[in-house]
């Protein structure tokens, strides 16, 4: 769980970003959490326990797979870090096993979480079931509708799913409601924040629990290629899979880091979630970060076809990495993500999460920025079963519009 | 001298607690808010907290969440609220006014500009629900510059030594959040409130306002026995919400606030039973 980056500083800042912008009620809980995390991180038994659960329960290490056909198409050596093969189907379990184990160590009897796509909710419900803690998951009504299967999975796992009907009824509002719950129940409840967002120490804790992705990937690429990658790519909503992946390479100056944000209907449309590319510094959910707001400082609703990216802010460390230039952030639209979703399915036989498909969509641009035949490591953050219904609707609509629905249909293309 | 200081020094001499009324500005319009502020002042409120609506009010319960959403729909913003403050002062309103909001609108407006313009318009204090002293350097300095009190909050979860630190940073008075939770009425004053006030008293001489969860004459009277000021928010916002369609909304609001203010001052109210105005506290 150690990582060579020295940030955040003692007050939880990444440069001008991060910090703690919270109601006073939560301040002591954040201090308690920070102390508990530091003590756990230094405790060999905790590390050994977590390592065991990650290996035998979650299925780590995940493979770093050389995607030969995509590589041939791009003229680069593309590796996919297969987080889609983790238990529950995404990288989210790395963080929830860590945080719920930590919550148990702190004597908490209940955990809560926010969820967008439902992946973090499922991963939290799973860890809570596994460690025997009560669990409530807040989910925007809109997302409850979009992700019915995940709602059922959470309930099956014993969690209470609380639909959130305030505001835009998506991830942002679920996070508001989870914070309100935490303010009221902070004595016995731990809030399992699902991304590298929120007040300090959450961005640090979630990064550290996700850093296993990057550590494994770095070792694997060195073993398989005898060299570091030229580029590392990941999608960024809040940015936890990207921070997990990036953190191992921050001190390797030759490795270029690319985050891909959701450009929704296009950056000019105002219907997107690209808070680094098109946002500005502001405060939401406890941290100074980059976000989407209007001239009065009211948060604007975000949009993305991928529920897990549908968030009008981003983890503060990404805002910092963008400002320093250490990482570069690129946009991918809904349409580009859907095309990439189909492309990876057909060329590699891997159906990616729609979130991940945004990163895949920018592979050609990334390949163009590195030497010919260079190495790219992409975090395949989750599997796409949950998105099949959404994708089917879009593809059917497109085919009915284009009028030649059977071209490119299943079994027709080589 | 800041109006807040005058208010507390006067009430201390009379050994009375202040009654602080909160409303959300722009719910349902800034015109109604201005009328309501005058009504609050005429009905015994000593200080008014002017809620600045925010899209993501994480410290607020459902009543103020709904009010904030209505206020944003009506187009309320910090600059228009400051204009309203100036207009109220122009009309002769005397009581202290405290702006109460969240940080992102403050940041977008500009902390220095906000302090300057709010003070010039006639505001006396500023509360920011998601801004603790650790992050407050710029805003606190800007407020000090123009004699705008930067009021800070303590909560039951705040450890003893931190209470002293936050109180030292707080201007005008210290806002004590009576319970671990979001805003909204509760049936009784939280059980731990008296012990919490004792912990605070041992660490500061500043006036202490007790808020969150207080919404009836009974809870207001109980709070007034242990605090220097009693804050009622959600119950007032709810009274305005439930009477929004009534021609005599302001009169009903005035009657309700009169009862709360009287209870705070240890007077029994002449107008009798509050249940004729409001249904029983939820």
XYZ file of C-alpha atoms in Angstrom:
696
model
C 0.000 0.000 0.000
C 2.997 2.310 0.005
C 3.495 4.658 -2.831
C 6.327 6.967 -3.666
C 4.252 10.045 -4.202
C 4.652 12.439 -1.275
C 1.278 14.104 -1.636
C -1.076 15.005 -0.110
C 0.601 17.272 2.451
C -0.228 17.139 6.149
C -3.452 19.095 5.615
C -4.578 16.896 2.765
C -3.674 19.238 -0.073
C -2.397 18.416 -3.546
C -1.029 21.824 -4.421
C -4.060 24.100 -4.259
C -6.487 21.174 -4.501
C -7.873 18.743 -1.932
C -8.294 19.714 1.714
C -11.340 19.429 3.942
C -14.417 21.481 3.138
C -16.930 19.772 5.395
C -19.452 20.530 8.109
C -17.683 20.657 11.470
C -19.544 17.507 12.600
C -17.415 15.430 10.218
C -14.019 16.935 10.992
C -13.272 14.686 13.982
C -14.337 11.605 11.996
C -11.920 12.529 9.217
C -9.106 12.897 11.731
C -10.015 9.559 13.304
C -10.116 7.925 9.877
C -6.743 9.333 8.890
C -5.146 8.061 12.090
C -6.779 4.637 11.724
C -5.628 4.366 8.128
C -2.046 5.268 8.976
C -1.999 2.775 11.809
C -3.473 0.047 9.581
C -1.042 0.826 6.777
C 1.853 0.316 9.201
C 0.376 -2.879 10.618
C 1.785 -5.998 8.964
C -1.167 -8.090 10.054
C -3.633 -5.714 8.394
C -1.555 -5.766 5.223
C -1.330 -9.534 5.277
C -5.079 -9.907 5.835
C -5.899 -7.483 3.039
C -3.404 -9.188 0.742
C -5.055 -12.510 1.432
C -8.572 -11.208 0.726
C -7.425 -9.477 -2.454
C -5.765 -12.673 -3.683
C -8.092 -15.486 -2.662
C -11.388 -13.623 -2.552
C -11.087 -10.873 -5.164
C -8.871 -12.809 -7.574
C -5.680 -10.760 -7.655
C -3.293 -10.345 -9.289
C -5.283 -9.611 -12.419
C -3.547 -10.360 -15.721
C -1.831 -7.749 -17.834
C -3.012 -8.987 -21.171
C -1.285 -8.223 -24.469
C -4.136 -7.287 -26.789
C -2.538 -8.468 -30.030
C -5.284 -7.555 -32.477
C -5.826 -4.042 -31.116
C -2.039 -3.669 -31.081
C -1.769 -4.614 -34.747
C -4.482 -2.114 -35.665
C -2.787 0.720 -33.765
C 0.875 0.038 -34.460
C 1.588 -0.028 -30.728
C 1.987 -2.753 -28.134
C -1.221 -2.448 -26.140
C -1.614 -4.135 -22.754
C -4.898 -4.321 -20.877
C -4.842 -4.459 -17.085
C -7.736 -6.822 -16.568
C -9.593 -5.329 -13.583
C -12.763 -6.600 -15.261
C -11.708 -10.033 -14.010
C -11.869 -8.988 -10.349
C -14.647 -10.365 -8.180
C -17.788 -8.253 -8.813
C -16.455 -7.258 -12.225
C -14.505 -4.069 -11.645
C -11.606 -2.503 -9.763
C -14.002 -1.179 -7.105
C -13.539 -4.253 -4.886
C -9.870 -3.327 -4.205
C -11.044 -0.222 -2.380
C -14.116 -1.628 -0.669
C -12.308 -4.635 0.812
C -9.673 -2.243 2.160
C -12.118 0.302 3.546
C -14.557 -2.187 5.057
C -11.674 -4.040 6.711
C -10.535 -0.665 8.029
C -14.077 0.153 9.219
C -14.194 -3.121 11.100
C -10.830 -2.368 12.683
C -12.251 1.016 13.769
C -15.171 -0.728 15.463
C -17.825 0.574 13.054
C -20.882 -1.634 12.648
C -22.360 -0.079 9.551
C -21.064 1.148 6.204
C -22.684 3.410 3.650
C -21.766 4.210 0.071
C -22.821 6.221 -2.933
C -22.966 4.615 -6.314
C -23.437 5.715 -9.912
C -23.231 2.723 -12.221
C -23.812 0.474 -9.232
C -20.349 -1.090 -9.397
C -19.119 0.616 -6.236
C -22.432 -0.134 -4.534
C -22.144 -3.802 -5.425
C -18.502 -3.885 -4.330
C -19.384 -2.221 -1.003
C -22.372 -4.525 -0.444
C -20.099 -7.471 -1.213
C -17.410 -6.412 1.245
C -20.039 -5.616 3.882
C -21.610 -9.063 3.456
C -18.173 -10.656 3.598
C -17.149 -8.873 6.806
C -20.617 -8.945 8.384
C -21.400 -5.223 8.522
C -24.730 -3.541 7.821
C -24.774 -1.645 4.533
C -26.830 1.117 2.916
C -26.159 2.292 -0.617
C -27.390 5.644 -1.956
C -28.155 5.699 -5.665
C -29.771 8.359 -7.827
C -33.251 7.440 -9.075
C -32.078 7.908 -12.636
C -29.265 5.408 -12.062
C -31.586 2.971 -10.280
C -33.526 2.921 -13.522
C -30.432 2.629 -15.746
C -28.792 -0.088 -13.665
C -31.597 -2.343 -12.493
C -29.448 -5.446 -12.427
C -26.930 -3.907 -10.041
C -29.753 -2.761 -7.761
C -30.916 -6.351 -7.541
C -27.369 -7.577 -6.893
C -26.955 -5.156 -3.986
C -30.247 -6.248 -2.432
C -29.278 -9.878 -2.916
C -26.084 -9.136 -1.006
C -28.117 -7.842 1.920
C -27.659 -4.123 1.376
C -30.393 -1.511 1.597
C -30.556 0.494 -1.617
C -31.843 4.018 -1.034
C -33.061 5.764 -4.217
C -32.189 9.475 -4.199
C -34.732 11.771 -5.796
C -33.117 15.149 -5.096
C -31.261 17.295 -7.625
C -30.222 15.582 -10.841
C -30.980 12.133 -9.345
C -27.507 10.826 -10.228
C -24.134 10.162 -8.585
C -23.649 13.718 -7.275
C -26.953 13.618 -5.416
C -26.285 10.115 -4.113
C -23.052 11.466 -2.649
C -24.912 14.397 -1.026
C -27.325 11.978 0.608
C -24.549 9.643 1.757
C -22.779 12.605 3.372
C -25.991 13.597 5.157
C -26.336 10.049 6.460
C -22.721 10.112 7.607
C -23.191 13.437 9.402
C -26.103 11.901 11.322
C -24.607 8.472 12.034
C -20.907 9.133 12.220
C -20.524 7.392 15.593
C -21.164 3.868 14.280
C -20.931 4.340 10.516
C -18.052 4.471 8.054
C -18.621 6.129 4.714
C -16.955 4.012 2.020
C -16.264 6.733 -0.539
C -15.980 5.057 -3.924
C -13.541 7.290 -5.693
C -10.457 9.399 -5.062
C -12.847 12.252 -4.243
C -14.245 13.768 -1.069
C -12.460 15.385 1.863
C -8.988 14.356 3.027
C -8.084 11.564 3.778
C -10.420 9.867 1.250
C -8.497 10.765 -1.926
C -5.354 9.372 -0.322
C -6.982 6.266 1.168
C -8.785 5.277 -2.015
C -5.650 5.864 -4.094
C -3.625 3.688 -1.743
C -6.169 0.859 -1.807
C -6.322 1.095 -5.616
C -2.555 1.424 -6.044
C -2.370 -2.367 -6.218
C -3.494 -1.994 -9.861
C -0.516 0.104 -10.853
C 1.982 -1.838 -8.751
C 0.993 -5.100 -10.384
C 0.862 -3.559 -13.860
C 4.326 -2.037 -13.480
C 5.851 -5.355 -12.413
C 3.994 -7.239 -15.124
C 4.986 -4.950 -17.952
C 8.603 -5.010 -16.819
C 8.489 -8.798 -16.755
C 6.711 -9.175 -20.081
C 8.396 -6.396 -22.060
C 11.559 -5.726 -20.072
C 10.631 -2.054 -20.221
C 8.283 0.485 -18.747
C 5.298 1.520 -20.855
C 5.520 4.697 -22.917
C 1.978 5.572 -21.969
C -0.559 4.618 -19.315
C -4.252 5.245 -20.048
C -7.371 5.133 -17.892
C -10.849 6.631 -17.846
C -11.560 9.323 -15.256
C -14.888 10.018 -13.584
C -13.932 10.562 -9.972
C -10.753 8.863 -11.070
C -10.027 5.925 -8.756
C -8.945 3.359 -11.328
C -6.809 6.013 -12.997
C -5.141 7.053 -9.718
C -4.578 3.393 -8.837
C -2.925 2.883 -12.191
C -1.035 6.220 -12.345
C 0.320 6.118 -8.794
C 2.915 3.431 -9.595
C 4.254 5.431 -12.529
C 4.271 8.977 -11.127
C 7.993 8.822 -10.473
C 8.847 7.322 -13.875
C 9.306 10.453 -15.980
C 9.451 8.478 -19.234
C 5.916 7.168 -18.699
C 3.265 9.506 -20.038
C -0.064 9.444 -18.190
C -3.367 9.925 -20.013
C -6.759 10.238 -18.364
C -9.894 10.171 -20.501
C -12.923 12.170 -19.420
C -16.506 11.779 -20.601
C -17.339 14.409 -23.230
C -20.955 13.207 -23.392
C -22.763 14.884 -26.280
C -19.675 16.989 -26.972
C -17.701 19.581 -24.987
C -19.643 22.406 -26.633
C -22.998 20.903 -25.666
C -22.815 21.485 -21.895
C -23.971 17.882 -21.646
C -20.741 16.243 -20.535
C -18.724 15.328 -17.443
C -15.312 16.707 -18.439
C -14.559 18.627 -15.266
C -10.797 18.813 -15.807
C -10.901 19.759 -19.472
C -13.930 22.054 -19.369
C -14.311 22.866 -15.651
C -12.583 25.170 -13.178
C -11.411 25.122 -9.561
C -14.217 24.892 -7.029
C -15.420 23.086 -3.920
C -17.766 20.110 -3.962
C -18.198 17.152 -1.606
C -15.494 18.232 0.755
C -12.615 19.037 -1.561
C -11.206 21.823 -3.682
C -11.000 20.340 -7.142
C -12.032 21.064 -10.717
C -15.770 21.004 -11.321
C -18.616 22.086 -13.556
C -20.624 25.030 -12.238
C -22.420 28.141 -13.418
C -21.431 31.768 -12.821
C -23.222 31.752 -9.443
C -21.244 28.740 -8.248
C -24.185 26.341 -8.555
C -23.098 22.865 -9.613
C -24.226 22.026 -13.134
C -25.666 18.591 -13.875
C -23.155 16.347 -15.578
C -23.929 13.931 -18.367
C -22.358 10.758 -19.631
C -23.653 7.601 -21.197
C -21.545 5.870 -18.557
C -23.245 6.253 -15.173
C -19.885 5.821 -13.420
C -18.488 8.929 -15.149
C -21.638 11.014 -14.741
C -20.179 13.291 -12.064
C -19.564 17.068 -12.261
C -16.227 16.998 -10.404
C -13.095 14.865 -10.184
C -10.639 13.654 -7.570
C -8.395 16.527 -6.416
C -5.175 14.697 -7.239
C -6.202 14.532 -10.907
C -6.839 18.281 -10.861
C -3.329 18.635 -9.496
C -1.736 16.264 -12.031
C -3.471 18.191 -14.829
C -2.270 21.528 -13.479
C 1.337 20.359 -13.168
C 1.179 18.712 -16.578
C 2.226 15.328 -15.180
C -0.912 13.785 -16.633
C -2.805 14.786 -19.766
C -6.586 14.553 -19.964
C -8.439 13.849 -23.203
C -12.185 13.843 -23.946
C -14.246 11.009 -25.438
C -17.903 11.450 -26.390
C -20.796 9.061 -25.779
C -20.724 8.010 -29.436
C -16.987 7.403 -29.391
C -17.369 5.316 -26.243
C -20.113 3.186 -27.788
C -17.971 2.625 -30.906
C -15.025 1.591 -28.732
C -17.330 -0.640 -26.677
C -18.245 -2.514 -29.862
C -14.698 -2.488 -31.253
C -13.111 -4.112 -28.202
C -15.906 -6.647 -27.996
C -15.304 -7.739 -31.577
C -11.536 -7.563 -31.817
C -10.589 -9.005 -28.442
C -13.708 -10.758 -27.255
C -13.834 -8.495 -24.208
C -16.957 -6.471 -23.469
C -15.674 -3.501 -21.463
C -17.592 -1.300 -19.060
C -18.918 1.789 -20.858
C -16.690 3.847 -18.528
C -13.610 1.951 -19.692
C -14.734 2.281 -23.312
C -13.956 6.017 -23.054
C -10.282 5.189 -22.440
C -10.271 2.668 -25.288
C -11.737 5.293 -27.602
C -8.640 7.493 -27.207
C -6.083 4.721 -27.880
C -5.372 5.928 -31.448
C -4.569 9.476 -30.204
C -2.360 8.109 -27.429
C -0.580 5.794 -29.884
C 0.077 8.796 -32.127
C 1.860 10.581 -29.286
C 4.405 7.863 -28.517
C 7.142 6.291 -30.663
C 5.946 3.788 -33.287
C 5.640 0.348 -31.728
C 5.677 1.825 -28.224
C 4.042 0.239 -25.212
C 0.641 1.351 -23.890
C -0.869 0.023 -20.656
C -4.605 0.663 -20.355
C -6.615 0.021 -17.232
C -9.563 -2.108 -18.271
C -11.407 -1.017 -15.161
C -14.547 -3.123 -15.461
C -16.630 -5.479 -17.514
C -19.561 -4.337 -19.607
C -22.374 -6.763 -18.824
C -24.120 -4.006 -16.874
C -24.100 -1.801 -19.999
C -25.446 -4.339 -22.461
C -28.997 -2.996 -22.247
C -27.953 0.643 -22.791
C -25.676 -0.330 -25.669
C -28.361 -2.457 -27.282
C -30.806 0.451 -27.307
C -28.281 2.784 -28.903
C -27.051 0.318 -31.483
C -30.591 -0.630 -32.477
C -31.572 3.015 -32.807
C -28.503 3.750 -34.923
C -29.128 0.786 -37.195
C -32.768 1.701 -37.712
C -31.687 5.248 -38.634
C -28.936 4.136 -41.028
C -31.375 1.810 -42.772
C -28.998 -1.067 -43.369
C -29.242 -2.763 -40.065
C -27.592 -6.000 -41.003
C -24.245 -4.512 -41.945
C -21.869 -5.132 -39.098
C -24.491 -7.242 -37.378
C -23.471 -10.249 -35.351
C -21.932 -13.003 -37.422
C -21.633 -10.876 -40.544
C -18.325 -9.074 -40.162
C -15.141 -11.122 -40.295
C -19.496 48.483 16.369
C -20.939 45.467 14.581
C -24.719 45.119 15.025
C -24.260 41.523 16.246
C -22.057 42.693 19.131
C -24.549 45.417 20.045
C -27.374 42.911 19.999
C -25.657 40.440 22.326
C -24.342 43.104 24.675
C -27.840 44.565 25.005
C -29.469 41.167 25.594
C -26.787 40.185 28.098
C -27.646 43.228 30.156
C -31.297 42.190 30.091
C -30.326 38.545 30.744
C -32.288 37.398 27.744
C -31.425 34.999 24.941
C -31.498 36.172 21.357
C -33.933 34.682 18.905
C -32.328 34.010 15.518
C -34.607 33.251 12.572
C -33.342 31.584 9.405
C -34.965 31.670 5.992
C -33.791 30.677 2.532
C -33.404 33.722 0.295
C -35.362 33.545 -2.933
C -37.888 31.001 -1.647
C -40.207 31.543 -3.403
C -38.817 34.918 -4.575
C -36.492 37.607 -3.229
C -39.458 39.988 -3.006
C -41.237 37.613 -0.623
C -37.966 37.089 1.261
C -37.583 40.843 1.820
C -41.151 41.087 3.144
C -40.573 38.034 5.311
C -37.358 39.474 6.808
C -39.269 42.621 7.831
C -41.996 40.414 9.298
C -39.419 38.425 11.281
C -37.912 41.646 12.628
C -41.346 43.005 13.577
C -42.274 39.714 15.269
C -39.424 39.555 17.737
C -36.484 38.084 15.861
C -33.260 39.632 17.143
C -31.068 38.428 14.269
C -31.953 37.028 10.850
C -29.894 34.426 9.031
C -30.207 34.805 5.281
C -29.765 31.386 3.693
C -27.888 31.567 0.403
C -29.186 28.696 -1.735
C -26.774 26.081 -3.061
C -27.394 23.221 -5.463
C -25.802 20.637 -3.138
C -26.625 21.515 0.478
C -25.039 18.549 2.287
C -25.662 19.882 5.808
C -29.370 20.430 5.229
C -32.405 18.223 5.704
C -35.337 17.928 3.281
C -37.136 21.183 4.213
C -34.195 23.460 3.443
C -33.186 21.284 0.469
C -36.600 21.933 -1.069
C -36.422 25.640 -0.259
C -32.971 25.869 -1.848
C -34.216 24.208 -5.016
C -37.157 26.647 -5.224
C -34.843 29.576 -4.579
C -32.483 28.565 -7.369
C -35.413 28.167 -9.734
C -36.490 31.699 -8.848
C -33.030 32.981 -9.796
C -31.631 33.861 -6.367
C -27.883 34.450 -6.310
C -25.360 36.030 -3.957
C -25.288 39.302 -5.857
C -29.095 39.624 -5.824
C -29.197 38.691 -2.139
C -26.639 41.408 -1.388
C -28.806 43.851 -3.346
C -31.771 42.788 -1.211
C -29.763 43.427 1.962
C -28.939 46.920 0.738
C -32.595 47.552 -0.053
C -33.699 46.329 3.396
C -31.187 48.640 5.071
C -32.322 51.466 2.829
C -35.824 50.805 4.127
C -34.661 51.215 7.720
C -34.213 47.596 8.858
C -32.086 47.666 11.997
C -31.510 44.089 13.158
C -28.285 42.169 12.444
C -28.219 40.094 9.255
C -26.007 37.035 8.806
C -25.470 35.380 5.428
C -25.470 31.576 5.690
C -24.406 29.408 2.752
C -21.906 27.001 1.256
C -18.453 27.722 -0.052
C -18.594 27.205 -3.813
C -20.891 30.193 -4.487
C -18.640 32.270 -2.205
C -15.560 31.137 -4.094
C -17.140 31.919 -7.462
C -18.250 35.369 -6.271
C -14.787 35.973 -4.840
C -14.186 35.854 -1.060
C -12.742 39.375 -0.863
C -15.435 40.837 -3.084
C -18.145 39.097 -1.080
C -16.849 40.406 2.238
C -16.548 43.925 0.852
C -19.930 44.055 -0.884
C -21.845 42.246 1.857
C -20.487 44.580 4.513
C -21.166 47.640 2.356
C -24.747 46.483 1.809
C -25.274 46.153 5.553
C -24.687 42.494 6.382
C -23.073 41.810 9.736
C -21.893 38.220 9.616
C -21.135 35.248 7.406
C -21.622 31.543 8.103
C -20.355 28.898 5.670
C -21.595 25.374 6.393
C -18.736 23.546 4.682
C -15.844 25.776 5.697
C -13.885 24.895 8.836
C -11.208 27.219 10.275
C -8.403 25.108 8.751
C -9.341 26.203 5.214
C -10.670 29.619 6.087
C -7.584 31.844 5.963
C -8.500 33.962 2.937
C -12.179 34.402 3.724
C -11.586 35.100 7.424
C -9.011 37.770 6.607
C -11.343 39.369 4.073
C -14.159 39.464 6.646
C -11.925 40.916 9.366
C -10.887 43.684 7.004
C -14.473 44.969 6.738
C -15.761 44.102 10.242
C -17.999 41.323 8.929
C -18.191 38.612 11.595
C -17.029 35.249 10.314
C -19.159 32.955 12.487
C -17.857 29.412 12.990
C -19.659 26.235 14.076
C -18.953 23.555 16.649
C -20.722 20.200 16.807
C -21.252 17.593 19.531
C -18.484 15.575 17.858
C -15.977 18.434 18.250
C -13.355 17.503 20.879
C -12.827 19.852 23.858
C -9.554 21.406 22.774
C -10.875 21.985 19.285
C -13.922 23.804 20.692
C -11.521 26.398 22.115
C -9.731 26.719 18.796
C -12.898 27.095 16.727
C -14.406 29.522 19.241
C -11.274 31.660 19.043
C -11.639 31.785 15.268
C -15.344 32.626 15.435
C -16.506 36.234 15.145
C -19.573 37.711 16.853
C -20.834 34.492 18.347
C -20.227 30.763 18.163
C -22.826 28.580 16.456
C -23.322 25.305 18.335
C -24.929 22.559 16.252
C -27.127 20.875 18.849
C -27.094 17.412 17.282
C -25.126 15.086 15.050
C -27.167 15.383 11.903
C -28.589 17.688 9.282
C -30.948 20.626 9.750
C -34.586 19.915 10.552
C -36.996 19.975 13.466
C -36.894 17.373 16.210
C -39.506 16.796 18.900
C -37.201 17.553 21.789
C -33.955 19.303 22.425
C -31.271 16.619 21.961
C -30.451 14.868 25.228
C -26.796 15.823 25.117
C -27.363 19.536 24.449
C -26.896 20.719 28.031
C -23.661 18.772 28.506
C -22.443 20.019 25.144
C -23.169 23.635 26.139
C -21.266 23.061 29.372
C -18.230 21.872 27.415
C -18.449 24.998 25.265
C -18.901 27.395 28.191
C -15.741 26.045 29.795
C -13.786 27.097 26.720
C -15.180 30.420 25.546
C -16.810 33.583 26.812
C -18.278 34.416 23.408
C -22.035 34.291 23.000
C -23.181 30.828 21.927
C -26.141 30.227 19.630
C -27.770 26.804 19.696
C -29.303 25.632 16.446
C -30.418 22.575 14.414
C -33.475 20.622 15.481
C -35.241 23.490 17.283
C -38.647 24.276 15.834
C -41.283 24.682 18.528
C -41.842 27.141 21.400
C -41.067 24.265 23.806
C -37.698 23.385 22.277
C -36.878 27.081 21.845
C -37.590 27.749 25.531
C -35.452 24.768 26.536
C -32.602 25.970 24.333
C -32.873 29.532 25.666
C -32.273 28.264 29.198
C -28.791 27.032 28.246
C -27.661 29.205 25.312
C -27.258 32.912 24.511
C -29.239 32.546 21.322
C -31.680 30.107 19.784
C -31.754 29.470 16.044
C -34.847 28.226 14.240
C -34.576 27.450 10.534
C -36.474 24.533 9.050
C -39.680 25.234 11.010
C -39.782 28.798 9.676
C -39.022 27.666 6.135
C -41.738 25.033 6.474
C -44.240 27.585 7.754
C -43.585 29.659 4.629
C -43.770 26.567 2.423
C -47.077 25.367 3.850
C -48.652 28.798 3.633
C -47.152 29.735 0.276
C -50.567 29.856 -1.386
C -52.203 31.845 1.434
C -52.788 35.577 1.121
C -51.957 35.961 4.795
C -48.730 33.933 4.740
C -46.794 36.841 6.313
C -49.292 37.205 9.142
C -49.106 33.481 9.905
C -45.314 33.626 9.738
C -45.341 36.587 12.091
C -47.576 34.796 14.594
C -45.414 31.691 14.555
C -42.183 33.643 14.971
C -43.742 35.725 17.757
C -44.426 32.528 19.694
C -40.893 31.282 19.170
C -39.401 34.650 20.121
C -41.593 34.910 23.218
C -40.639 31.393 24.266
C -36.986 32.311 23.831
C -37.447 35.373 26.032
C -39.222 33.323 28.698
C -42.626 34.890 27.992
C -45.653 32.775 27.366
C -47.218 33.706 24.094
C -50.556 35.508 23.990
C -51.659 34.036 20.701
C -51.927 30.557 22.103
C -51.676 27.265 20.363
C -49.182 26.989 17.539
C -50.949 23.955 16.152
C -53.519 26.240 14.567
C -50.790 27.617 12.387
C -48.647 24.556 11.929
C -49.376 20.852 12.173
C -47.625 19.022 14.981
C -43.884 18.901 14.650
C -42.833 15.924 12.612
